[in-house]
Structures are given as C-alpha cells and as structure tokens.
mmCIF file of C-alpha atoms and ligand atoms in Angstrom:
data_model
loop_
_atom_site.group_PDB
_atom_site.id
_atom_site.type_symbol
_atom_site.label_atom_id
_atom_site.label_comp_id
_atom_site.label_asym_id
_atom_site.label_seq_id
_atom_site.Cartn_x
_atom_site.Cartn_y
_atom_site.Cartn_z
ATOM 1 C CA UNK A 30 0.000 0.000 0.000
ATOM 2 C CA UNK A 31 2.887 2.353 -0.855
ATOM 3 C CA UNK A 32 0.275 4.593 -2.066
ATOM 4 C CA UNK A 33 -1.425 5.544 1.019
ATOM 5 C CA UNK A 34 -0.719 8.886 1.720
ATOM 6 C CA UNK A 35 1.552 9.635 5.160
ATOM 7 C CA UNK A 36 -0.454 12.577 6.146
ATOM 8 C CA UNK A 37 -3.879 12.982 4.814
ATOM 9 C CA UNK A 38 -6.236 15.467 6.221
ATOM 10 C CA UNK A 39 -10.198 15.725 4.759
ATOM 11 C CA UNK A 40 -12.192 18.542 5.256
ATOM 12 C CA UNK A 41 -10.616 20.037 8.570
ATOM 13 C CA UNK A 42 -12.170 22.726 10.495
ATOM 14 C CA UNK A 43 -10.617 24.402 13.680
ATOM 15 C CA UNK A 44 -12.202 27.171 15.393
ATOM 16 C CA UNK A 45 -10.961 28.884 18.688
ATOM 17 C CA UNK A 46 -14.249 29.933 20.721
ATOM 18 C CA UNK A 47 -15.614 31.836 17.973
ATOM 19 C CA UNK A 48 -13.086 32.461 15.424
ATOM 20 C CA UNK A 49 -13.327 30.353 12.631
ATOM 21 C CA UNK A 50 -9.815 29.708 11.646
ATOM 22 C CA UNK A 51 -9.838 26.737 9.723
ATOM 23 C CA UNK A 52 -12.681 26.259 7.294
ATOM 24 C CA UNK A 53 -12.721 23.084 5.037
ATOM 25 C CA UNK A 54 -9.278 22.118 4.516
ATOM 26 C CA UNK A 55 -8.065 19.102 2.828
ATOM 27 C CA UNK A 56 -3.981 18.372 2.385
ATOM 28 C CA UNK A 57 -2.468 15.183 1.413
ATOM 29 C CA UNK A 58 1.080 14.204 1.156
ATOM 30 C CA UNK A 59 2.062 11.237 0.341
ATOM 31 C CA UNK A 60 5.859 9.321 0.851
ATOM 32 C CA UNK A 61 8.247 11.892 -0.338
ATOM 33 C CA UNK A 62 6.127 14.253 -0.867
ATOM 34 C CA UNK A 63 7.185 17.993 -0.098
ATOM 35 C CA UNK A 64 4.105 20.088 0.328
ATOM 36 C CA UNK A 65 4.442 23.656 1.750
ATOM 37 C CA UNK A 66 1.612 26.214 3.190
ATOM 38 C CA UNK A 67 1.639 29.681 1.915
ATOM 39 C CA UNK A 68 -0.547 32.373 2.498
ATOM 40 C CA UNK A 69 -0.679 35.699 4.320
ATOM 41 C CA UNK A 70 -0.415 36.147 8.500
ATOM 42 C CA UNK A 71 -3.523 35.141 10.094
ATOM 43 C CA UNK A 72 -4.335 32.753 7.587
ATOM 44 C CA UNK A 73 -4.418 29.673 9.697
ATOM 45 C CA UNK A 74 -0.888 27.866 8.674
ATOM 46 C CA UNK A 75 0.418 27.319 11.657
ATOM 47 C CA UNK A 76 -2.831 25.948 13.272
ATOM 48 C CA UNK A 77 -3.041 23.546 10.310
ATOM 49 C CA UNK A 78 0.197 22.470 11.145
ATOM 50 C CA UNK A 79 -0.664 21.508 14.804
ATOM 51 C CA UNK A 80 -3.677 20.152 13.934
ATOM 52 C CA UNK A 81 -1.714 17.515 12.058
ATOM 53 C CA UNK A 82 0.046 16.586 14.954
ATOM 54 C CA UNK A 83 -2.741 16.745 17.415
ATOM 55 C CA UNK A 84 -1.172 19.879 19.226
ATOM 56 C CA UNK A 85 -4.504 21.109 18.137
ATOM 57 C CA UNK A 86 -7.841 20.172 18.516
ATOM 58 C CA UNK A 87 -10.237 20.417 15.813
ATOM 59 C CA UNK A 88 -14.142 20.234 15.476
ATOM 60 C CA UNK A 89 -14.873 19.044 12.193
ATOM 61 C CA UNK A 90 -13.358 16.771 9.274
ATOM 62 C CA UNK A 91 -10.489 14.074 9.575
ATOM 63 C CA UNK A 92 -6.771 13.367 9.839
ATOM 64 C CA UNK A 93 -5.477 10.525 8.697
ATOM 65 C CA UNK A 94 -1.880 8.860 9.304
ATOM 66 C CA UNK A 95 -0.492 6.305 7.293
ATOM 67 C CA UNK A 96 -4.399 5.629 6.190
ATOM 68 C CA UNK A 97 -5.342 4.973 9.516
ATOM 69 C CA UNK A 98 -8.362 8.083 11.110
ATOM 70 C CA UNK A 99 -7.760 9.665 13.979
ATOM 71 C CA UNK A 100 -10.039 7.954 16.347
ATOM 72 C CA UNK A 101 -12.181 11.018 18.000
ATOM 73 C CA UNK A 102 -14.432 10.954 20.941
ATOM 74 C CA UNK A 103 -17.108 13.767 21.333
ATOM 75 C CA UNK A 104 -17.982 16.559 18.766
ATOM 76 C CA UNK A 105 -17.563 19.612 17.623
ATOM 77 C CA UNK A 106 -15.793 22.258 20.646
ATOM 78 C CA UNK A 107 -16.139 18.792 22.594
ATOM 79 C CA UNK A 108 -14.249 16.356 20.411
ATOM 80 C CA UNK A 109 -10.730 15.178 21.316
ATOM 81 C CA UNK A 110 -8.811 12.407 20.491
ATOM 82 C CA UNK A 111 -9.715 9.228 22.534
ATOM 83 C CA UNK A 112 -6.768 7.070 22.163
ATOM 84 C CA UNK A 113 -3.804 8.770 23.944
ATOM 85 C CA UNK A 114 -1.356 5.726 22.525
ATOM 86 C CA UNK A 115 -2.612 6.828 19.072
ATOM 87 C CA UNK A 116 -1.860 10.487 19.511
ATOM 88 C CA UNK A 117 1.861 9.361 20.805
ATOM 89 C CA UNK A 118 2.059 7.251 17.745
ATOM 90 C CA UNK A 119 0.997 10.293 15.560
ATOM 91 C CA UNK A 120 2.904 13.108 17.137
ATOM 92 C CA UNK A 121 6.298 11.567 17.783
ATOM 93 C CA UNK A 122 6.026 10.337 13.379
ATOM 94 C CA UNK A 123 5.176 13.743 12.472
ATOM 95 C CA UNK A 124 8.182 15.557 14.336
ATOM 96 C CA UNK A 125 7.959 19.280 13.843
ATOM 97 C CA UNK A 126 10.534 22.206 13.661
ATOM 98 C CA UNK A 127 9.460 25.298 15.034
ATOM 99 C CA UNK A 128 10.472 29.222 14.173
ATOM 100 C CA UNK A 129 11.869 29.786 17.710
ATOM 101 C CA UNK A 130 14.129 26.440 17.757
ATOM 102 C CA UNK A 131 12.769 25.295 21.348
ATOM 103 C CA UNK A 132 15.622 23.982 22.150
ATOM 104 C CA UNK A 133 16.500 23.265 25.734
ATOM 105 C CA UNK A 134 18.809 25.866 27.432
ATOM 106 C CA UNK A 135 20.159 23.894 29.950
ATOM 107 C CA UNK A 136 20.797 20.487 27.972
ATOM 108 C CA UNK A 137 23.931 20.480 25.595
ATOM 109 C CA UNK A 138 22.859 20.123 22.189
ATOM 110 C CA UNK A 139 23.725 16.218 22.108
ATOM 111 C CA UNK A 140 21.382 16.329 24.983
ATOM 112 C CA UNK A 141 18.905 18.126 23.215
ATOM 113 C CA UNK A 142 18.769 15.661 20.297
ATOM 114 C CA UNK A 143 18.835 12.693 22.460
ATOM 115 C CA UNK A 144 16.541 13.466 24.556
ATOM 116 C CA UNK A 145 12.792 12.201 23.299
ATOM 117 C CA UNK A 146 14.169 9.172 21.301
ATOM 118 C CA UNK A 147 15.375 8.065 24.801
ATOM 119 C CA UNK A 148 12.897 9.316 27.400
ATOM 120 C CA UNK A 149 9.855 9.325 25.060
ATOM 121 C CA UNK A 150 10.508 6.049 22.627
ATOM 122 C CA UNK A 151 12.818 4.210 25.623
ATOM 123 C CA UNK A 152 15.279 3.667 22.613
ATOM 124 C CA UNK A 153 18.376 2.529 23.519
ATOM 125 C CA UNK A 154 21.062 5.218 24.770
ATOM 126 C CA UNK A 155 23.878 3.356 22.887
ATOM 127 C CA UNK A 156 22.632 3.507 19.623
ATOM 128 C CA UNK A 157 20.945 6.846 20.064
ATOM 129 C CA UNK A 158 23.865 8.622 20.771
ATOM 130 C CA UNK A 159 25.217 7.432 17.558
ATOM 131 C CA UNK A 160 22.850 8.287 15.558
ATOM 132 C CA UNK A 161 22.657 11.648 16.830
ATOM 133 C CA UNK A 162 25.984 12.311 16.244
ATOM 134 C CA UNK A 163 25.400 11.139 12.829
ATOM 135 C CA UNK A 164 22.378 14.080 12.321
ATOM 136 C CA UNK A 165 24.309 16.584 13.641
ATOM 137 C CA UNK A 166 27.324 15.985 11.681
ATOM 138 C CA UNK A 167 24.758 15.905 8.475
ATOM 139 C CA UNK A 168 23.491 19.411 9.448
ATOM 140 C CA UNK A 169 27.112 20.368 9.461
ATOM 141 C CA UNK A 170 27.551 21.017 13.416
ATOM 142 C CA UNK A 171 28.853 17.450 14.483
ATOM 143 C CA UNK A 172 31.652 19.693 16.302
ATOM 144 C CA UNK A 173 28.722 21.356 18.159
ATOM 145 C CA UNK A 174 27.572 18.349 20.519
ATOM 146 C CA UNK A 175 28.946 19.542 23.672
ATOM 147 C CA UNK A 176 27.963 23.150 23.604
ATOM 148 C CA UNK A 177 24.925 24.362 25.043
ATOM 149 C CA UNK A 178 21.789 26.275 22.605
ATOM 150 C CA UNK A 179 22.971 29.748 23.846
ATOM 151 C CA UNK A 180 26.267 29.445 22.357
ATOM 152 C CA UNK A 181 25.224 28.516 19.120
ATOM 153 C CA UNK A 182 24.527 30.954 16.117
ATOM 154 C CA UNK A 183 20.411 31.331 15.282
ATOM 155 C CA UNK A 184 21.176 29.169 11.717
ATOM 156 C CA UNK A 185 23.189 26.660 13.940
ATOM 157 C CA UNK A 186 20.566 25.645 16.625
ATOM 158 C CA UNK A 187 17.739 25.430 13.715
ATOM 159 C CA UNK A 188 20.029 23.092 12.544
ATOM 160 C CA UNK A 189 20.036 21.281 16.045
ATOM 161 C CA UNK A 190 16.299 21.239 16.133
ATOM 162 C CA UNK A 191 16.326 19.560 12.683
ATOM 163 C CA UNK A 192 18.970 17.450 13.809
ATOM 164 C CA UNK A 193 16.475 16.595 17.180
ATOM 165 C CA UNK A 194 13.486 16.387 14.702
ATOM 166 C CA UNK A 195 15.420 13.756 12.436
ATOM 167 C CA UNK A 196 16.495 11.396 15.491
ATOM 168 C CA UNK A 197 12.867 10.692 15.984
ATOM 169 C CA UNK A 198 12.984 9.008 12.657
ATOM 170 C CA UNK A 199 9.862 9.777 11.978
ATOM 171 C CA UNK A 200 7.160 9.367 8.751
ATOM 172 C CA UNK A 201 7.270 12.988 8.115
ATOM 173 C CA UNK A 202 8.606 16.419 8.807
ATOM 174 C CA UNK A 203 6.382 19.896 9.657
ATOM 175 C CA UNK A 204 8.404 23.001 9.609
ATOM 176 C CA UNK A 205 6.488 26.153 10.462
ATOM 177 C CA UNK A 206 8.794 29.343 9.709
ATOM 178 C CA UNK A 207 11.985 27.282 10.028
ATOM 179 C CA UNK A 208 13.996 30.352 8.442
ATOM 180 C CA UNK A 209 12.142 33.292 9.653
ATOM 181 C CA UNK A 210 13.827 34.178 12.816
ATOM 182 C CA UNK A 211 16.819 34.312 11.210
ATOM 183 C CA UNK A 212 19.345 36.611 9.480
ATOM 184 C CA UNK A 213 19.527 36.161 5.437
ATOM 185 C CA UNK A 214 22.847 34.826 5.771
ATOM 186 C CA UNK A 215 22.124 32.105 8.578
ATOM 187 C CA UNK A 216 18.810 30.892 6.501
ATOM 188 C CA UNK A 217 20.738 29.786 4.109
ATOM 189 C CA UNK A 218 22.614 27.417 5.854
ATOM 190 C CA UNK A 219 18.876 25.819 7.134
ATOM 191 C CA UNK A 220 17.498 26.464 3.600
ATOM 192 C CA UNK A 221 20.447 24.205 2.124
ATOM 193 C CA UNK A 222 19.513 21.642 4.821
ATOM 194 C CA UNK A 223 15.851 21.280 4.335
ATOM 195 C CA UNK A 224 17.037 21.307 0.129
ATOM 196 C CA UNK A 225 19.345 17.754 1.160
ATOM 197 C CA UNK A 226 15.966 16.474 3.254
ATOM 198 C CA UNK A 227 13.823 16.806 0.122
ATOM 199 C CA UNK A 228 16.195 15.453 -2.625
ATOM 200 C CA UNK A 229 16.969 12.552 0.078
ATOM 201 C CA UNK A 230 13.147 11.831 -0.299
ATOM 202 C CA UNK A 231 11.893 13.099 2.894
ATOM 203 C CA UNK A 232 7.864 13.427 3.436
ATOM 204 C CA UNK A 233 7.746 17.115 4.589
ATOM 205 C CA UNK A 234 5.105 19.773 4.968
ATOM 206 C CA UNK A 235 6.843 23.405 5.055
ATOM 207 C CA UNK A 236 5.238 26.675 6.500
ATOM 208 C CA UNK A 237 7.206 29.109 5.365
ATOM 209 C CA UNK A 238 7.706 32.753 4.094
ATOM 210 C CA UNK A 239 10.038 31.857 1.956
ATOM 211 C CA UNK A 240 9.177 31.921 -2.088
ATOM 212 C CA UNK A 241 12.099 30.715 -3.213
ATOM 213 C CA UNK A 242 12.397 27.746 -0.839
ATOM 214 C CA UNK A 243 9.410 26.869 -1.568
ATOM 215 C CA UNK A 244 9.501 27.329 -5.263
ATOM 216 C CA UNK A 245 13.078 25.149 -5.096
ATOM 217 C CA UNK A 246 11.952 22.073 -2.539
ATOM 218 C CA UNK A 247 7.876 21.360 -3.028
ATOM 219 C CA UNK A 248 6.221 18.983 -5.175
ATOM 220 C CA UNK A 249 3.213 20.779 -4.508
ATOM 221 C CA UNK A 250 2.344 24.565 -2.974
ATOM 222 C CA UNK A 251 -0.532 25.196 -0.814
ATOM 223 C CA UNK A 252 -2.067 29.028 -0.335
ATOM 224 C CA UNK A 253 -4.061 29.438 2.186
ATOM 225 C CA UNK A 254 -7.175 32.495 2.528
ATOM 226 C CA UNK A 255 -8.730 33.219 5.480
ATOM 227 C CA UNK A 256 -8.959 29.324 6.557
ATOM 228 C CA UNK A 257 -9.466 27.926 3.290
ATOM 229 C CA UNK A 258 -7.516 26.694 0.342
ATOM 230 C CA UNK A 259 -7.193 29.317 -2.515
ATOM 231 C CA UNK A 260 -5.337 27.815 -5.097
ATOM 232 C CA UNK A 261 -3.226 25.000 -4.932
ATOM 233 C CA UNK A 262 -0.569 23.452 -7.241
ATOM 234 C CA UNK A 263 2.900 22.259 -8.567
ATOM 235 C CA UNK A 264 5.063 25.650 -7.835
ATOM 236 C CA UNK A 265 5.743 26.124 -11.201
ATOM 237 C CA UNK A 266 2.252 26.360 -11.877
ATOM 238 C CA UNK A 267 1.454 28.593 -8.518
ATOM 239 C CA UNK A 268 4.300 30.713 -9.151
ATOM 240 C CA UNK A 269 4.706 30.948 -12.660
ATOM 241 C CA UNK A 270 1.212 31.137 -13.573
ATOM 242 C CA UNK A 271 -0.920 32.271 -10.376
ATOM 243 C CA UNK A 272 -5.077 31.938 -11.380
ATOM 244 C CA UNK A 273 -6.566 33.563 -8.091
ATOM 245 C CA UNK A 274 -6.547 37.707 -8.330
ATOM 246 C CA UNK A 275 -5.485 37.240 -4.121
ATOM 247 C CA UNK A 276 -2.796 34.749 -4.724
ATOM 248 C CA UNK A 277 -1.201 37.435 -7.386
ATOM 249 C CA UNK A 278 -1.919 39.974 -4.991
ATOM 250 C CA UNK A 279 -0.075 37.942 -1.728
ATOM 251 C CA UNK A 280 3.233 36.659 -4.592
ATOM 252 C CA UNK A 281 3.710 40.453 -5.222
ATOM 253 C CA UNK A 282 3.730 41.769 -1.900
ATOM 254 C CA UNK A 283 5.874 39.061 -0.782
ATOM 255 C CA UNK A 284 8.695 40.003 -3.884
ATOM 256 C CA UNK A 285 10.397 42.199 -1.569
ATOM 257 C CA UNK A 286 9.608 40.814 2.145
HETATM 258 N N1 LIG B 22 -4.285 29.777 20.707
HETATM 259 C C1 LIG B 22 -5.063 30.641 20.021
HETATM 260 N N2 LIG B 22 -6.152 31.183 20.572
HETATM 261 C C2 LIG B 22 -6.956 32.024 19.873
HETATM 262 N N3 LIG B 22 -6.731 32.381 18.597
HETATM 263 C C3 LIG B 22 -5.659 31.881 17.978
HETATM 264 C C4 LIG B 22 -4.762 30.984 18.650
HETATM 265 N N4 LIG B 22 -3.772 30.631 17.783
HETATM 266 C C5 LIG B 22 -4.044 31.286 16.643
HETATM 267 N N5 LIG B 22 -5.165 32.034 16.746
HETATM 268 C C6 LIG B 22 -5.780 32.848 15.682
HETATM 269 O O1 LIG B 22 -6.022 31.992 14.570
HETATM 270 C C7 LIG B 22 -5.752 32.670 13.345
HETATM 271 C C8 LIG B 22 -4.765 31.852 12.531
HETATM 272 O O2 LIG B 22 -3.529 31.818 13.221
HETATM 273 P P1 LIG B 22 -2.263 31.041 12.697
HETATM 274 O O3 LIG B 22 -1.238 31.168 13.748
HETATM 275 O O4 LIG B 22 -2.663 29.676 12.262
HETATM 276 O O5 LIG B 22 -1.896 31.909 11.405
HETATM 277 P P2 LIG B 22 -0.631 31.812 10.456
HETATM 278 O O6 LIG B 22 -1.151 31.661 9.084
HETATM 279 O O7 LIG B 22 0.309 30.786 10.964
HETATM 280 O O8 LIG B 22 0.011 33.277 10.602
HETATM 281 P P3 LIG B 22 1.558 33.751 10.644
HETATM 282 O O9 LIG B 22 2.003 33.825 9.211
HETATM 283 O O10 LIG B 22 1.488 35.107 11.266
HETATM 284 O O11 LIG B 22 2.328 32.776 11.469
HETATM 285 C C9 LIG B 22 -5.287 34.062 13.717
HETATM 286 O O12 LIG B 22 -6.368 34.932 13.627
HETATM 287 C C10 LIG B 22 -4.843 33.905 15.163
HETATM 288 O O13 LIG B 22 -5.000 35.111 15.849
HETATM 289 MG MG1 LIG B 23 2.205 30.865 11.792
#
C-alpha cells in the first residue's frame, strides 16, 4: 500500500471559541512528498500544522496517518482524540521544527537531540547517541555536541532542532517558519539543509515565508485564505502562472519581504 498517503487530512475545520480559523481544509502528502503552506499572516498555517500533529484540537473533518483516522471521541468544541497511545504514535512520526528552535537551554545540544528518542521512545542510549551524532554531523555542526543552545549561532541551533526532529525518525517532517527568525545569511545554511531532506526523499510539509524555498523544494504549494484553500498546485504552476486575483496579490507583496 505504498500509495497511502503519510499525512492525509479531509475537510478540517478548527475554530478557537468563535473564530473560525480553519474552514474546510483538505492536504495530502504522500511518501516523499514535499508540500508547503503559503498564504498571508492570520491565515491559519500554523494551526493547520498543529492540527496535524494533534497539538490542536479540531471540530470538524479528519486526519489521517499512514491511512489509519484519527479515532475522535465527542464533537464539535467537545471532540478530542480518545486514544492517547494513538496520539503518541501520531505526534512523535510527524516531528515538527518550530520558528523559535525550542531547544532546551540547559541540555547540551547532544542532549537536546537525544533526549525524546530516549525518554519518550525508551530507545536505547547506545545507539541513540550514535545516531545523533550522525544528524548533527549531516546538518554540518557534528563539532557542536557539547555546547549548550545559547552558544550557538540562530542558523546553527535550527540546525540542532532539525537534527532533534530527524532522530525521531519519523514518517514525516512539519516546519512552520523554520527560516524566519533568522538573518539572510544564517537561513541559508537551514534552507540548504531542508534542500538535502527533500532530494533525500523526505515526506515534509513546510510553512514558510520563503518563495524561493518553496519554489526550489515542493512537489506541490498550498495558499491558504482566510482558513481555506485558494489555489493550490505544482510551484511552477502557482508561481509561474498564479489563477486567483489574491494569490497574485499575496506573490507580489511578498517580492520584496
Ligand atoms: N491559541 C489561540 N487562541 C486564539 N486564537 C488563535 C490561537 N492561535 C491562533 N489564533 C488565531 O487563529 C488565526 C490563525 O492563526 P495562525 O497562527 O494559524 O496563522 P498563520 O497563518 O500561521 O500566521 P503567521 O504567518 O502570522 O504565522 C489568527 O487569527 C490567530 O489570531
Ligand atoms: Mg504561523
């Protein structure tokens, strides 16, 4: 069944109280696939991206991993997940990177990347420890394991989270903003990471800011209005040849962001 997709979500809608931020969504990606979320702030790309993992809940619509639904108990503001071993299983395949890193100040970044495979999958230390070593040194900071977040450059300890994120070995990646807190010359360094993820094959779903990344990486582009999808496409297609009057509108304002 290769051709079940990893991360399939039908029809999602997400609403906090009364602000409907999610409207009807439907994303698939299947093994390999590189999908990334565009759209403007306030759009509801980062909520779709922790809905995915079940950071979020939702009221409406389904997520499905690896074919199998998210069993839910309750409905609409009431509806959770009811199997907590199921929502482990989820979360720790679909390992996300955040904007702000989240690394953990006090651990060094070996530490940091060791950390859940051990405490959370009970993997063995042995074997984790080389394999971390092994991520960090193919983010390009393998000389970095003993030193703590804080003395680590913004582009280095995105690199660490990646490096964390990629220890899980999980099904798929979720990025939101991996490049946006930092300076044009350290995004590079991340951009030309996530790049080797995607031509190694990787399953990834990218919230970015980023046009060209996304324009170099995806199989498929995503923008996202007001909770619902605008247009949707292969990025040569979204880019080159934009149908929707607001996805024009969003690709020029974001020329010189
Ligand atoms: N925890 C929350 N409680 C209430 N409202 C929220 C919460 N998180 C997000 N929102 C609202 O949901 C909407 C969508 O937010 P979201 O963070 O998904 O947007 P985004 O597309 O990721 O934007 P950005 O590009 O600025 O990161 C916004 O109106 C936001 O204010
Ligand atoms: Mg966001």
């Amino acid at each position: 069944m290769s051709d079940t997709p990893v991360i399939e979500i039908r029809n999602l809608h997400k609403a906090y109280g009364s602000l409907e931020v999610l409207k009807g969504v439907d994303i698939t990606a299947r093994k390999g696939d590189v999908v990334s979320l565009i759209g403007s702030s306030g759009s509801g790309k980062s909520t779709l991206l922790r809905c995915c993992n079940l950071l979020e809940d939702s009221q409406q619509g389904e997520i499905l991993f690896k074919g199998e639904p998210v069993h839910w108990k309750g409905d609409g503001h009431n509806r959770r997940p009811a199997d907590a071993k199921q929502v482990l299983r989820i979360r720790t395949n679909l390992s996300m990177v955040f904007q702000q890193f989240n690394l953990w100040a006090h651990m060094t970044i070996l530490q940091n990347v060791m950390e859940a495979p051990v405490t959370v999958l009970g993997r063995d230390r042995a074997q984790v420890e080389e394999a971390a070593r092994g991520y960090l040194d193919k983010v390009g900071i393998g000389d970095k394991c003993e030193a703590y977040p804080a003395q680590l450059s913004g582009g280095q300890q995105q690199r660490a989270a990646i490096a964390r994120a990629l220890c899980m070995e999980p099904e798929a990646l979720l990025f939101d903003e991996p490049t946006s807190a930092l300076d044009p010359e350290l995004e590079q360094e991340v951009v030309r990471v996530i790049k080797s993820l995607a031509q190694e094959g990787r399953t990834m779903l990218i919230v970015t800011h980023d046009m060209k990344m996304a324009s170099d990486v995806s199989d498929h582009v995503v923008f996202l209005h007001q909770g619902l999808i605008e247009e949707q496409g292969p990025p040569e297609t979204l880019f080159g040849a934009p149908k929707s009057e607001r996805l024009r509108g969003f690709l020029k304002s974001t020329v010189h962001a």
